[in-house]
mmCIF file of C-alpha atoms in Angstrom:
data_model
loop_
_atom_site.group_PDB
_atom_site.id
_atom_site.type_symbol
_atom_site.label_atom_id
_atom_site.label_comp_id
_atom_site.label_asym_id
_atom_site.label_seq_id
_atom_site.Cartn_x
_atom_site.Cartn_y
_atom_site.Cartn_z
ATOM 1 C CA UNK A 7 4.968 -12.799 8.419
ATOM 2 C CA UNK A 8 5.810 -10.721 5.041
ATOM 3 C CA UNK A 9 3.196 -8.217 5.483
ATOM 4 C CA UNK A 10 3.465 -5.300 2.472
ATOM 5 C CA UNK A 11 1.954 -2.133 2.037
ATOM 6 C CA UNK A 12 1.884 0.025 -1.532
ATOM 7 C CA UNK A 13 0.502 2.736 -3.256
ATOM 8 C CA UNK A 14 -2.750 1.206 -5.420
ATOM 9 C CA UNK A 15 -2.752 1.752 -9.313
ATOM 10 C CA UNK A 16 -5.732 1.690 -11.577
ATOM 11 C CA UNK A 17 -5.207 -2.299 -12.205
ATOM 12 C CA UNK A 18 -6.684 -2.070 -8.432
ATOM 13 C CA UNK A 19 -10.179 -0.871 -8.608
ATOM 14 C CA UNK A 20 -12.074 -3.457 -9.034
ATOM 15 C CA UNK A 21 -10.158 -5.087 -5.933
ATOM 16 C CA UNK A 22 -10.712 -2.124 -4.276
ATOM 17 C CA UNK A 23 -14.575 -2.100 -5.191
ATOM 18 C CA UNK A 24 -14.605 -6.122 -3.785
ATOM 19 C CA UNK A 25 -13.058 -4.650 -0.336
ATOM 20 C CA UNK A 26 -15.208 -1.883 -0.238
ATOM 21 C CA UNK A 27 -18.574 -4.350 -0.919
ATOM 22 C CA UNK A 28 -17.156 -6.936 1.611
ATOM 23 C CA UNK A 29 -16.785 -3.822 4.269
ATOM 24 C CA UNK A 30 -20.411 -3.038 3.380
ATOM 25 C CA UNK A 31 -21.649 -6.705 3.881
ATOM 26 C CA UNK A 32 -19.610 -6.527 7.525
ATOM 27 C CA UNK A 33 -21.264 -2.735 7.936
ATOM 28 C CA UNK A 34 -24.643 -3.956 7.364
ATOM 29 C CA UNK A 35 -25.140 -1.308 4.497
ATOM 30 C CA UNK A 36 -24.105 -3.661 0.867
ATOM 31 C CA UNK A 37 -27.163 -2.137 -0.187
ATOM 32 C CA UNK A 38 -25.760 1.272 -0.042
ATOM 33 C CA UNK A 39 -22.859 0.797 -2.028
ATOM 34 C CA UNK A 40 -24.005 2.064 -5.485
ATOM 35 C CA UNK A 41 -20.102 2.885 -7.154
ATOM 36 C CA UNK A 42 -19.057 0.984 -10.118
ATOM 37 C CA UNK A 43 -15.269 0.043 -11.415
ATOM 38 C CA UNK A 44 -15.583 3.188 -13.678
ATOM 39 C CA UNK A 45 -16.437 4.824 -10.460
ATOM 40 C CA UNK A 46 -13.548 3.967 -8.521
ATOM 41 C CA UNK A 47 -11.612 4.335 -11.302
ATOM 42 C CA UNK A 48 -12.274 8.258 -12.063
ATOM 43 C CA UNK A 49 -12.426 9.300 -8.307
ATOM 44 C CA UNK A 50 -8.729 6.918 -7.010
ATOM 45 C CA UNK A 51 -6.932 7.279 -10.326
ATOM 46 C CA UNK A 52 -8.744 10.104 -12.491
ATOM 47 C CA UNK A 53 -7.451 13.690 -13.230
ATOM 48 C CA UNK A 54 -9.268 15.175 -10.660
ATOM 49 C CA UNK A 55 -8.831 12.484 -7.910
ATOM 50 C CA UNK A 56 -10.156 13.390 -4.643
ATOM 51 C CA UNK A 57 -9.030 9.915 -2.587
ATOM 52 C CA UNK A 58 -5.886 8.060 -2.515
ATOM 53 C CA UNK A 59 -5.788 4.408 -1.780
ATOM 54 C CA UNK A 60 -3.189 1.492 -0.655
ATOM 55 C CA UNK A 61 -3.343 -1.995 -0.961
ATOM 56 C CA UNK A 62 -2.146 -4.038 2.102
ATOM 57 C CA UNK A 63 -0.172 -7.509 0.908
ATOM 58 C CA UNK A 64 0.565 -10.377 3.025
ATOM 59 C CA UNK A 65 3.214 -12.757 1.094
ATOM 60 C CA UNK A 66 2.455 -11.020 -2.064
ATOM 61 C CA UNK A 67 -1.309 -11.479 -1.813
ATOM 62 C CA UNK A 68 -4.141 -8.439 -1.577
ATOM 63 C CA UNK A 69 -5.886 -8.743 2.363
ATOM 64 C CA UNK A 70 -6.989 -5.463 2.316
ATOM 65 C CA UNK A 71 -7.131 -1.975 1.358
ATOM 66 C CA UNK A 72 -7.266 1.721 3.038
ATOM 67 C CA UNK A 73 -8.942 4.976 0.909
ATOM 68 C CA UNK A 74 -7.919 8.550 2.549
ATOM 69 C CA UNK A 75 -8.503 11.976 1.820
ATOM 70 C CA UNK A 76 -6.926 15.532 3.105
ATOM 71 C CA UNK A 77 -8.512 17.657 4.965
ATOM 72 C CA UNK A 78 -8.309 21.014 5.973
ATOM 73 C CA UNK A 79 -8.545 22.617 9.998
ATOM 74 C CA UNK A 80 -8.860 26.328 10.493
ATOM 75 C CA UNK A 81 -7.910 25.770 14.349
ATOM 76 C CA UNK A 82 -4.758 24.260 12.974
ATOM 77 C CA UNK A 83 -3.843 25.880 9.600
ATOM 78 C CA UNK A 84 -2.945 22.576 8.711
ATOM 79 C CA UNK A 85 -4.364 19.425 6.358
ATOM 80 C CA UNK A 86 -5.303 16.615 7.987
ATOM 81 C CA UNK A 87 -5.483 12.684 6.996
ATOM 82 C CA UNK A 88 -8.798 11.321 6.826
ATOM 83 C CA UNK A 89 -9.449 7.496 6.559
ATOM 84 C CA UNK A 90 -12.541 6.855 4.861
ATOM 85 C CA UNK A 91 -12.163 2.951 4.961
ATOM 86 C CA UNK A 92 -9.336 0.517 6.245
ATOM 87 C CA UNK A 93 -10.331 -3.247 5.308
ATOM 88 C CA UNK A 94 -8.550 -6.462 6.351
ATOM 89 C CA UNK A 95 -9.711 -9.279 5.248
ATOM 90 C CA UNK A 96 -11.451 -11.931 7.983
ATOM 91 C CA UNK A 97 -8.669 -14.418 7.682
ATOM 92 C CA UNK A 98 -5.721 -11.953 8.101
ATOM 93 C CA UNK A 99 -7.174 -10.210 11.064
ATOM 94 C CA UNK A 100 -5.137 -10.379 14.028
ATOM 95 C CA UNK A 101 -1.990 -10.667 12.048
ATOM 96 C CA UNK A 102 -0.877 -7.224 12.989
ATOM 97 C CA UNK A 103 -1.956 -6.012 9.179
ATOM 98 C CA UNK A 104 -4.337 -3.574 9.764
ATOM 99 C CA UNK A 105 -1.971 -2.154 12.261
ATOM 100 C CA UNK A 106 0.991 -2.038 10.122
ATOM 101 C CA UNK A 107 -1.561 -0.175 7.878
ATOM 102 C CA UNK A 108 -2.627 2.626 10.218
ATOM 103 C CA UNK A 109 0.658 3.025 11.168
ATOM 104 C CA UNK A 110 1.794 3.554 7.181
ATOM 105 C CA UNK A 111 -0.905 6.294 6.949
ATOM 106 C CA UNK A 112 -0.160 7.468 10.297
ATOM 107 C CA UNK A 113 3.698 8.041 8.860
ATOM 108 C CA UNK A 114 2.055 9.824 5.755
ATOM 109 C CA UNK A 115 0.606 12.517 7.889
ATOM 110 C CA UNK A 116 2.926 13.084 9.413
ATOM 111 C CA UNK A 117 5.711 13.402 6.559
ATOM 112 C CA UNK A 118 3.087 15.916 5.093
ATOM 113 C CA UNK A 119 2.929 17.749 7.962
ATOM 114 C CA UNK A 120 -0.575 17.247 9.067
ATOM 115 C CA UNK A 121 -1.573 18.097 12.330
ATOM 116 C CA UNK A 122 -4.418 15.283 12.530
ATOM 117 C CA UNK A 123 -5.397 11.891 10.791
ATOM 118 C CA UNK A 124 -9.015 10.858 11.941
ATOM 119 C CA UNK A 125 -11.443 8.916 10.438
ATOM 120 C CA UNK A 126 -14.842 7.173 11.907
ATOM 121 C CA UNK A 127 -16.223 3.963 13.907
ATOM 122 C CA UNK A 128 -19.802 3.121 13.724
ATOM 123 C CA UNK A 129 -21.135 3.034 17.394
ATOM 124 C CA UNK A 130 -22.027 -1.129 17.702
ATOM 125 C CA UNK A 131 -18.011 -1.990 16.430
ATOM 126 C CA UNK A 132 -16.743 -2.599 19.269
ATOM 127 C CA UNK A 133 -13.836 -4.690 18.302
ATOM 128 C CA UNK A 134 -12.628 -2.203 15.831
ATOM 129 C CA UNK A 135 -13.216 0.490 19.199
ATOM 130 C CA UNK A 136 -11.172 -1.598 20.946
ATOM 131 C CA UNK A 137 -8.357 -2.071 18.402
ATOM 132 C CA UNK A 138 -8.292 1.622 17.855
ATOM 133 C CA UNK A 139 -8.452 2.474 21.906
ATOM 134 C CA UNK A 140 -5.674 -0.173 22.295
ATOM 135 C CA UNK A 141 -3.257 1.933 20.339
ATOM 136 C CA UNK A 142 -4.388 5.247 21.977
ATOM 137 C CA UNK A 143 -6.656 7.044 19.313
ATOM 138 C CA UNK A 144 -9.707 8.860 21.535
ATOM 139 C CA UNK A 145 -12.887 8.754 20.285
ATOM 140 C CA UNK A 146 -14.156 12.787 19.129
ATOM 141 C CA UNK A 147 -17.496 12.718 21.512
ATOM 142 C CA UNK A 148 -18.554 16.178 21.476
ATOM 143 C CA UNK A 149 -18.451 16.403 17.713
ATOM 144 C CA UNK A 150 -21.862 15.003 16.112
ATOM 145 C CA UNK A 151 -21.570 13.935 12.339
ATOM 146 C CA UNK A 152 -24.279 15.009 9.295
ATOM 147 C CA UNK A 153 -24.533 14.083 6.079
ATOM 148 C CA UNK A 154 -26.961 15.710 3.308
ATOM 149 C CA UNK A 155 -26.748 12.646 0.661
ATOM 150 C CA UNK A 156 -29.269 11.852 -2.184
ATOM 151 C CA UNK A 157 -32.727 13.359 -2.451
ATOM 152 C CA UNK A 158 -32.125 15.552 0.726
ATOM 153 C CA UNK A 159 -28.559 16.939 -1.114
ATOM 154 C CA UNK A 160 -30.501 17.348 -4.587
ATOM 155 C CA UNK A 161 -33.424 19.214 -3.040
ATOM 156 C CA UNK A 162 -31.201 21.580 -1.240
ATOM 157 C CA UNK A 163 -28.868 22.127 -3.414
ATOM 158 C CA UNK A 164 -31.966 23.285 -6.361
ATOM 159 C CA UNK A 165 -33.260 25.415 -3.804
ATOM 160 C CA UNK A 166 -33.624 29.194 -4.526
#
């Protein structure tokens, strides 16, 4: 099983925008996905890019995709990696590919000296707890997550 993984170019995004809808079908939140091409586009491959983003190949064909960030811990004085997707597509799951894709990014932290790569599980996914248990990744407990996103960020953000 030829199983591939490279950097994604700007040809990409709107592959990369399919993944990211078909991960918010499987999420149960399509509705929430609002970015365009031009979107994906300015933020993966613009100037001022704040993500990175590989494409995962499987005899030369697209079957997924991973986005990532850096991070920054004070405890550590070091960056971190943080995945903000990993998609495999349904009929290439269980082929090791998604795997072979942490395990890339896992490689890239650590050749950037990072002293974490992390990234998030919504609570009812159990197979994708289970495939990230099975590997030895811990789920972060004590840590509770918040977001201040659309009205709520505007209206705080224009407050005096």
């Amino acid at each position: 099983m030829s199983i591939e993984i490279r950097p994604a170019t700007r040809a990409d995004a709107a592959l990369i925008l399919h993944y990211i809808r078909e991960l918010a079908i499987y999420e149960k939140a399509e509705h929430e996905v609002v970015a365009s091409v031009a979107d994906i586009e300015q933020s993966l491959f613009g100037d001022a890019a704040s993500a990175e983003s590989l494409i995962c190949l499987q005899h030369g064909q697209p079957i997924g995709y991973a986005v990532y960030f850096f991070s920054y811990s004070t405890w550590l004085g070091k960056s971190g990696l943080y995945l903000e997707d990993l998609y495999i597509t349904p009929a290439a799951r269980g082929s090791g590919a998604g795997k072979r894709l942490l395990r890339h990014l896992a490689q890239l932290a650590v050749a950037r000296g990072c002293g974490r790569f992390e990234w998030s599980v919504l609570d009812w996914n159990q197979p994708a707890i289970d495939f990230y248990e099975s590997f030895g990744a811990a789920a972060q407990s004590e840590w509770i997550r918040y977001r201040l996103a659309g009205d709520a960020l505007l209206q705080f953000a224009e407050q005096a």
